[in-house]
Amino acid sequence: MIKTLGYAAYKAKDALAPFTFERRDPRDHDVVIETKYCGICHSDVHQARDEWGGSVFPMVPGHEIVGVVTEVGAGVTKFKVGDRVGVGCFVDSCRTCEYCRQGLEQYCTQGITATYNGYERDGTTLSQGGYSSAIVVDENYVLRVPDKLPLDAAAPLLCAGITLYSPLVHWKAGPGKKVAIIGLGGLGHMGVKLAHAMGAEVTVLSQSLRKQDDGKRLGADHFYATSDKETFKKLAGTFDLIINTVSAPMDWNAYLGLLKVDGTMVVVGIPEGEVPVGAFSLVIGRRSLAGSMIGGIQETQEMLDFCGKHGIVSDIETIAINQVNEAYERVVASDVRYRFVIDLETLKSAGAGF
């Protein structure tokens, strides 16, 4: 077994604290990864605080993981020691259902094995995430990080990046398409960068104009404040595709009115409560309301390669592991531009608390 250092929530709503646990020794197709950096996703906060229900403890969060391969199993063919790699939101799936066979493992009918806050395929071993010194993952669920991308800023691509890339590709964002991104946060800023690189005309819809300069710097062609009611009149019937990254309560019907005929609004931010949608918002204009969840392994690799080609990474603020609880509060307060990334080298320091 591999002794591993990490930070964990011992129970719901507890502050994260030092935690020592064991990873399995590598099996034939396993890759052992020394974790270098791990992004902080808002879903980490939700799950560590059991805000969605069903959380299991102790919990080591983190599913935006990048690092270096330190050991491989006897049967590994895809990676070697020294490779720069990443691990995203899941580390296994059934591999046999129709969706796994299509490379859509995120929709596995038997359920994915989440990188953390779940159980491995044996049904008893807790999966633990990337706020840790190492992780052991089957090679088929490991991604290759392009050499051109800095590891720290590439970490959020493993969740925030693919969460936006997948719907942009699926709904064919590109030249001649008008795309709106609701919210300019950890997810939204990646949507702006990716849609711009794909050649779409990109608009940011944000509560205020406070981040307008950032939006334009990231690649937005237009920026509007949704607190201004005139915005919804001016932009009615404008967009082919709207991606909603916001999990706060909002009137989805108003945003559906901004779609063209046959336009689609895709939800990737998950509100805590149910959101009412009126039939007329969809019927008038033959509009669609859809959802999207991360991407499969093949698509995630495609996303990383696309980002390598275009030099796309997340805008980050790097922190030490013992700053994670402060970072959680700042995530909730939207006080980060645009993603916290933990430097896991700080686990080795005396200040980490081990």
Coordinates of N, CA and C in Angstrom, one line a residue, residues 100-241:
C100 N -20.5 3.7 -22.4 CA -19.1 3.5 -22.2 C -18.5 3.1 -23.6
R101 N -19.1 2.2 -24.3 CA -18.6 1.8 -25.6 C -18.5 2.9 -26.6
Q102 N -19.3 3.9 -26.4 CA -19.3 5.1 -27.4 C -18.4 6.2 -26.9
G103 N -17.6 6.0 -25.8 CA -16.8 7.0 -25.3 C -17.5 8.1 -24.5
L104 N -18.7 7.7 -24.0 CA -19.5 8.7 -23.2 C -19.6 8.1 -21.8
E105 N -18.4 7.8 -21.2 CA -18.4 7.2 -19.9 C -19.1 8.0 -18.9
Q106 N -19.1 9.3 -19.0 CA -19.7 10.1 -18.0 C -21.2 9.8 -17.8
Y107 N -21.8 9.2 -18.8 CA -23.2 8.8 -18.8 C -23.4 7.3 -18.6
C108 N -22.4 6.6 -18.0 CA -22.4 5.2 -17.8 C -23.7 4.8 -17.1
T109 N -24.4 3.8 -17.6 CA -25.7 3.4 -17.0 C -25.6 2.7 -15.7
Q110 N -24.4 2.2 -15.4 CA -24.1 1.7 -14.0 C -23.5 2.7 -13.1
G111 N -23.2 3.8 -13.6 CA -22.7 4.9 -12.8 C -21.2 4.9 -12.8
I112 N -20.6 6.1 -13.0 CA -19.2 6.3 -13.0 C -18.6 6.1 -11.5
T113 N -17.3 5.8 -11.4 CA -16.7 5.8 -10.1 C -16.1 7.2 -10.0
A114 N -16.7 8.0 -9.2 CA -16.2 9.4 -9.0 C -14.8 9.4 -8.4
T115 N -14.1 10.4 -8.8 CA -12.7 10.5 -8.3 C -12.7 10.6 -6.8
Y116 N -13.7 11.2 -6.2 CA -13.9 11.3 -4.7 C -15.4 11.3 -4.4
N117 N -15.6 11.1 -3.1 CA -17.0 11.1 -2.6 C -17.8 10.0 -3.3
G118 N -17.3 8.8 -3.2 CA -18.0 7.6 -3.8 C -17.2 6.4 -3.4
Y119 N -17.6 5.3 -4.1 CA -16.9 4.0 -3.8 C -16.4 3.5 -5.1
E120 N -15.3 2.8 -5.0 CA -14.7 2.1 -6.2 C -15.6 1.0 -6.6
R121 N -15.2 0.3 -7.7 CA -16.1 -0.8 -8.2 C -16.3 -1.9 -7.3
D122 N -15.4 -2.1 -6.2 CA -15.7 -3.1 -5.3 C -16.8 -2.8 -4.3
G123 N -17.3 -1.6 -4.3 CA -18.4 -1.2 -3.5 C -18.1 -0.9 -2.1
T124 N -16.9 -1.0 -1.7 CA -16.5 -0.8 -0.3 C -15.4 0.2 -0.1
T125 N -14.5 0.3 -1.0 CA -13.3 1.2 -0.9 C -13.7 2.6 -1.3
L126 N -13.5 3.5 -0.3 CA -13.8 4.9 -0.6 C -12.8 5.5 -1.7
S127 N -13.4 6.2 -2.6 CA -12.5 6.9 -3.6 C -12.1 8.2 -3.0
Q128 N -10.9 8.6 -3.1 CA -10.4 9.8 -2.5 C -9.7 10.6 -3.6
G129 N -9.8 12.0 -3.5 CA -9.4 12.8 -4.6 C -8.1 13.4 -4.5
G130 N -7.9 14.6 -5.2 CA -6.7 15.1 -5.5 C -6.0 16.1 -4.5
Y131 N -6.7 16.4 -3.4 CA -6.0 17.2 -2.4 C -5.1 16.2 -1.6
S132 N -4.2 15.6 -2.3 CA -3.4 14.5 -1.8 C -2.1 14.4 -2.5
S133 N -1.1 13.7 -1.9 CA 0.2 13.6 -2.5 C 0.3 12.7 -3.7
A134 N -0.6 11.8 -3.8 CA -0.5 10.8 -4.9 C -1.9 10.2 -5.2
I135 N -2.0 9.7 -6.4 CA -3.3 9.0 -6.7 C -2.9 7.8 -7.6
V136 N -3.7 6.7 -7.5 CA -3.5 5.5 -8.4 C -4.7 5.3 -9.2
V137 N -4.6 5.3 -10.5 CA -5.7 5.3 -11.5 C -5.4 4.4 -12.6
D138 N -6.4 3.6 -13.0 CA -6.3 2.8 -14.2 C -5.9 3.7 -15.4
E139 N -5.0 3.2 -16.3 CA -4.5 4.0 -17.4 C -5.6 4.4 -18.3
N140 N -6.7 3.7 -18.4 CA -7.7 4.1 -19.3 C -8.5 5.3 -18.9
Y141 N -8.2 5.8 -17.7 CA -8.9 7.0 -17.2 C -8.0 8.1 -16.8
V142 N -6.8 8.0 -17.4 CA -5.7 9.0 -17.2 C -5.6 9.8 -18.5
L143 N -5.3 11.1 -18.4 CA -5.2 12.0 -19.6 C -3.8 12.5 -19.7
R144 N -3.3 12.7 -20.9 CA -2.0 13.3 -21.2 C -2.1 14.8 -21.3
V145 N -1.3 15.5 -20.5 CA -1.3 17.0 -20.5 C -0.2 17.4 -21.5
P146 N -0.6 18.2 -22.5 CA 0.4 18.7 -23.5 C 1.5 19.4 -22.9
D147 N 2.7 19.3 -23.4 CA 3.9 19.9 -22.9 C 3.8 21.4 -22.9
K148 N 3.1 22.0 -23.8 CA 3.0 23.4 -23.9 C 2.2 24.1 -22.7
L149 N 1.4 23.3 -22.0 CA 0.6 23.9 -21.0 C 1.3 23.8 -19.6
P150 N 1.3 24.9 -18.9 CA 1.9 24.8 -17.5 C 0.9 24.0 -16.6
L151 N 1.5 23.1 -15.8 CA 0.7 22.2 -15.1 C -0.3 22.9 -14.1
D152 N 0.1 23.9 -13.4 CA -0.8 24.5 -12.5 C -2.0 25.1 -13.1
A153 N -1.8 25.9 -14.2 CA -3.0 26.5 -14.9 C -3.8 25.5 -15.7
A154 N -3.2 24.3 -16.0 CA -3.9 23.3 -16.8 C -4.8 22.5 -15.9
A155 N -4.6 22.5 -14.6 CA -5.4 21.6 -13.7 C -6.9 21.8 -13.8
P156 N -7.4 23.1 -13.8 CA -8.8 23.3 -13.9 C -9.4 22.8 -15.3
L157 N -8.6 22.5 -16.3 CA -9.2 22.0 -17.5 C -9.8 20.7 -17.3
L158 N -9.4 19.9 -16.3 CA -9.9 18.6 -16.1 C -11.4 18.6 -15.6
C159 N -11.9 19.7 -15.2 CA -13.3 19.8 -14.9 C -13.9 21.0 -15.6
A160 N -13.5 22.2 -15.2 CA -14.0 23.4 -15.8 C -13.9 23.4 -17.3
G161 N -12.7 23.0 -17.8 CA -12.4 23.0 -19.2 C -13.4 22.1 -20.0
I162 N -13.4 20.8 -19.6 CA -14.2 19.9 -20.3 C -15.7 20.1 -20.1
T163 N -16.1 20.7 -19.0 CA -17.5 21.0 -18.7 C -18.1 22.0 -19.8
L164 N -17.2 22.9 -20.2 CA -17.6 23.9 -21.2 C -17.3 23.4 -22.6
Y165 N -16.2 22.7 -22.8 CA -15.8 22.2 -24.1 C -16.9 21.3 -24.7
S166 N -17.4 20.4 -23.9 CA -18.3 19.3 -24.4 C -19.6 19.9 -25.0
P167 N -20.3 20.8 -24.3 CA -21.5 21.4 -24.9 C -21.2 22.3 -26.1
L168 N -20.0 23.0 -26.0 CA -19.7 23.9 -27.2 C -19.5 23.0 -28.4
V169 N -18.8 21.9 -28.3 CA -18.6 21.0 -29.5 C -19.9 20.3 -29.9
H170 N -20.7 19.8 -28.9 CA -21.9 19.1 -29.2 C -22.9 19.9 -29.9
W171 N -23.1 21.2 -29.5 CA -24.0 22.1 -30.1 C -23.3 23.0 -31.2
K172 N -22.2 22.6 -31.6 CA -21.5 23.1 -32.8 C -21.2 24.6 -32.8
A173 N -20.7 25.0 -31.7 CA -20.2 26.4 -31.6 C -19.0 26.6 -32.6
G174 N -19.0 27.7 -33.3 CA -18.0 27.9 -34.3 C -18.3 29.2 -35.1
P175 N -17.6 29.4 -36.2 CA -17.8 30.6 -37.1 C -19.3 30.7 -37.5
G176 N -19.8 31.9 -37.4 CA -21.2 32.1 -37.8 C -22.2 31.9 -36.7
K177 N -21.8 31.3 -35.5 CA -22.6 31.1 -34.4 C -22.5 32.1 -33.3
K178 N -23.6 32.5 -32.8 CA -23.6 33.5 -31.7 C -23.8 32.7 -30.4
V179 N -22.8 32.8 -29.5 CA -22.8 32.0 -28.2 C -22.8 33.0 -27.1
A180 N -23.7 32.7 -26.1 CA -23.7 33.5 -24.9 C -23.3 32.6 -23.7
I181 N -22.5 33.2 -22.8 CA -22.0 32.5 -21.6 C -22.6 33.3 -20.4
I182 N -23.5 32.6 -19.6 CA -24.1 33.2 -18.5 C -23.1 33.0 -17.3
G183 N -22.6 34.1 -16.8 CA -21.7 34.0 -15.6 C -20.2 34.0 -16.0
L184 N -19.4 34.8 -15.4 CA -18.0 34.8 -15.7 C -17.2 34.4 -14.5
G185 N -17.3 33.1 -14.1 CA -16.6 32.6 -13.0 C -15.6 31.5 -13.5
G186 N -15.4 30.5 -12.6 CA -14.5 29.4 -12.9 C -14.9 28.7 -14.2
L187 N -16.2 28.4 -14.3 CA -16.6 27.8 -15.5 C -16.8 28.7 -16.7
G188 N -17.4 29.9 -16.4 CA -17.7 30.8 -17.5 C -16.5 31.4 -18.2
H189 N -15.4 31.6 -17.5 CA -14.3 32.2 -18.1 C -13.6 31.2 -19.1
M190 N -13.8 29.9 -18.8 CA -13.3 28.9 -19.7 C -14.2 28.8 -20.9
G191 N -15.5 29.0 -20.7 CA -16.4 29.0 -21.9 C -16.0 30.1 -22.9
V192 N -15.7 31.3 -22.3 CA -15.4 32.4 -23.2 C -14.1 32.1 -24.0
K193 N -13.1 31.6 -23.3 CA -11.8 31.3 -24.0 C -12.0 30.2 -25.1
L194 N -12.8 29.2 -24.8 CA -12.9 28.1 -25.7 C -13.8 28.5 -26.9
A195 N -14.9 29.1 -26.6 CA -15.8 29.5 -27.7 C -15.1 30.5 -28.6
H196 N -14.3 31.4 -28.1 CA -13.6 32.4 -28.9 C -12.6 31.6 -29.8
A197 N -11.9 30.6 -29.2 CA -10.9 29.9 -30.0 C -11.6 29.1 -31.1
M198 N -12.9 28.7 -30.9 CA -13.6 27.9 -31.9 C -14.1 28.8 -33.0
G199 N -14.0 30.1 -32.8 CA -14.5 31.1 -33.9 C -15.8 31.6 -33.7
A200 N -16.5 31.3 -32.6 CA -17.9 31.9 -32.4 C -17.8 33.3 -32.0
E201 N -19.0 34.0 -32.2 CA -19.1 35.4 -31.7 C -19.6 35.2 -30.2
V202 N -18.9 35.7 -29.3 CA -19.1 35.4 -27.9 C -19.6 36.6 -27.1
T203 N -20.7 36.4 -26.3 CA -21.2 37.4 -25.4 C -21.2 36.9 -24.0
V204 N -20.8 37.7 -23.1 CA -20.9 37.3 -21.7 C -22.2 38.0 -21.1
L205 N -23.0 37.3 -20.4 CA -24.1 37.8 -19.6 C -23.8 37.7 -18.2
S206 N -23.6 38.8 -17.5 CA -23.1 38.8 -16.1 C -24.1 39.8 -15.3
Q207 N -24.1 39.5 -14.0 CA -25.0 40.3 -13.2 C -24.7 41.8 -13.3
S208 N -23.5 42.2 -13.4 CA -23.1 43.6 -13.6 C -22.0 43.7 -14.6
L209 N -21.5 44.9 -14.8 CA -20.4 45.2 -15.8 C -19.0 45.2 -15.1
R210 N -19.0 44.7 -13.8 CA -17.8 44.8 -13.0 C -16.6 44.0 -13.7
K211 N -16.9 42.9 -14.4 CA -15.9 42.1 -15.0 C -15.8 42.3 -16.5
Q212 N -16.3 43.4 -17.0 CA -16.3 43.6 -18.4 C -14.9 43.6 -19.1
D213 N -14.0 44.3 -18.4 CA -12.6 44.3 -19.0 C -12.0 42.9 -19.1
D214 N -12.3 42.1 -18.0 CA -11.8 40.8 -18.0 C -12.4 40.0 -19.1
G215 N -13.7 40.1 -19.3 CA -14.4 39.4 -20.3 C -13.9 39.7 -21.7
K216 N -13.6 40.9 -22.0 CA -13.1 41.3 -23.3 C -11.6 40.7 -23.5
R217 N -10.9 40.8 -22.4 CA -9.5 40.2 -22.4 C -9.5 38.8 -22.7
L218 N -10.5 38.1 -22.2 CA -10.6 36.6 -22.3 C -11.1 36.2 -23.7
G219 N -11.7 37.1 -24.4 CA -12.1 36.8 -25.8 C -13.5 37.1 -26.1
A220 N -14.3 37.7 -25.2 CA -15.7 38.1 -25.4 C -15.8 39.2 -26.4
D221 N -16.7 39.1 -27.3 CA -17.0 40.2 -28.3 C -17.9 41.2 -27.6
H222 N -18.8 40.8 -26.8 CA -19.8 41.7 -26.1 C -20.0 41.3 -24.7
F223 N -20.4 42.2 -23.9 CA -20.6 42.0 -22.5 C -21.8 42.8 -22.0
Y224 N -22.8 42.1 -21.4 CA -24.0 42.8 -20.9 C -24.3 42.5 -19.5
A225 N -24.9 43.5 -18.8 CA -25.3 43.3 -17.4 C -26.8 42.8 -17.4
T226 N -27.0 41.7 -16.8 CA -28.4 41.1 -16.7 C -29.2 41.8 -15.6
S227 N -28.6 42.6 -14.8 CA -29.4 43.4 -13.8 C -30.1 44.5 -14.5
D228 N -29.7 44.9 -15.8 CA -30.4 45.9 -16.6 C -31.5 45.2 -17.4
K229 N -32.7 45.5 -17.1 CA -33.8 44.9 -17.8 C -33.8 45.2 -19.3
E230 N -33.2 46.3 -19.7 CA -33.1 46.6 -21.2 C -32.2 45.5 -21.9
T231 N -31.3 44.8 -21.2 CA -30.5 43.8 -21.8 C -31.4 42.7 -22.4
F232 N -32.5 42.3 -21.7 CA -33.3 41.3 -22.2 C -34.2 41.7 -23.4
K233 N -34.5 43.0 -23.5 CA -35.2 43.5 -24.6 C -34.3 43.6 -25.8
K234 N -33.1 44.1 -25.6 CA -32.2 44.4 -26.7 C -31.7 43.1 -27.3
L235 N -31.5 42.0 -26.5 CA -30.9 40.8 -27.0 C -32.0 39.7 -27.3
A236 N -33.2 40.0 -27.2 CA -34.3 39.0 -27.5 C -34.1 38.3 -28.9
G237 N -34.1 37.0 -28.9 CA -34.0 36.3 -30.2 C -32.6 36.4 -30.8
T238 N -31.5 36.5 -30.0 CA -30.2 36.8 -30.6 C -29.3 35.5 -30.7
F239 N -29.4 34.6 -29.8 CA -28.3 33.6 -29.7 C -28.7 32.2 -30.2
D240 N -27.7 31.6 -30.9 CA -27.9 30.2 -31.3 C -27.7 29.2 -30.1
L241 N -26.8 29.6 -29.2 CA -26.5 28.8 -28.0 C -26.2 29.6 -26.8

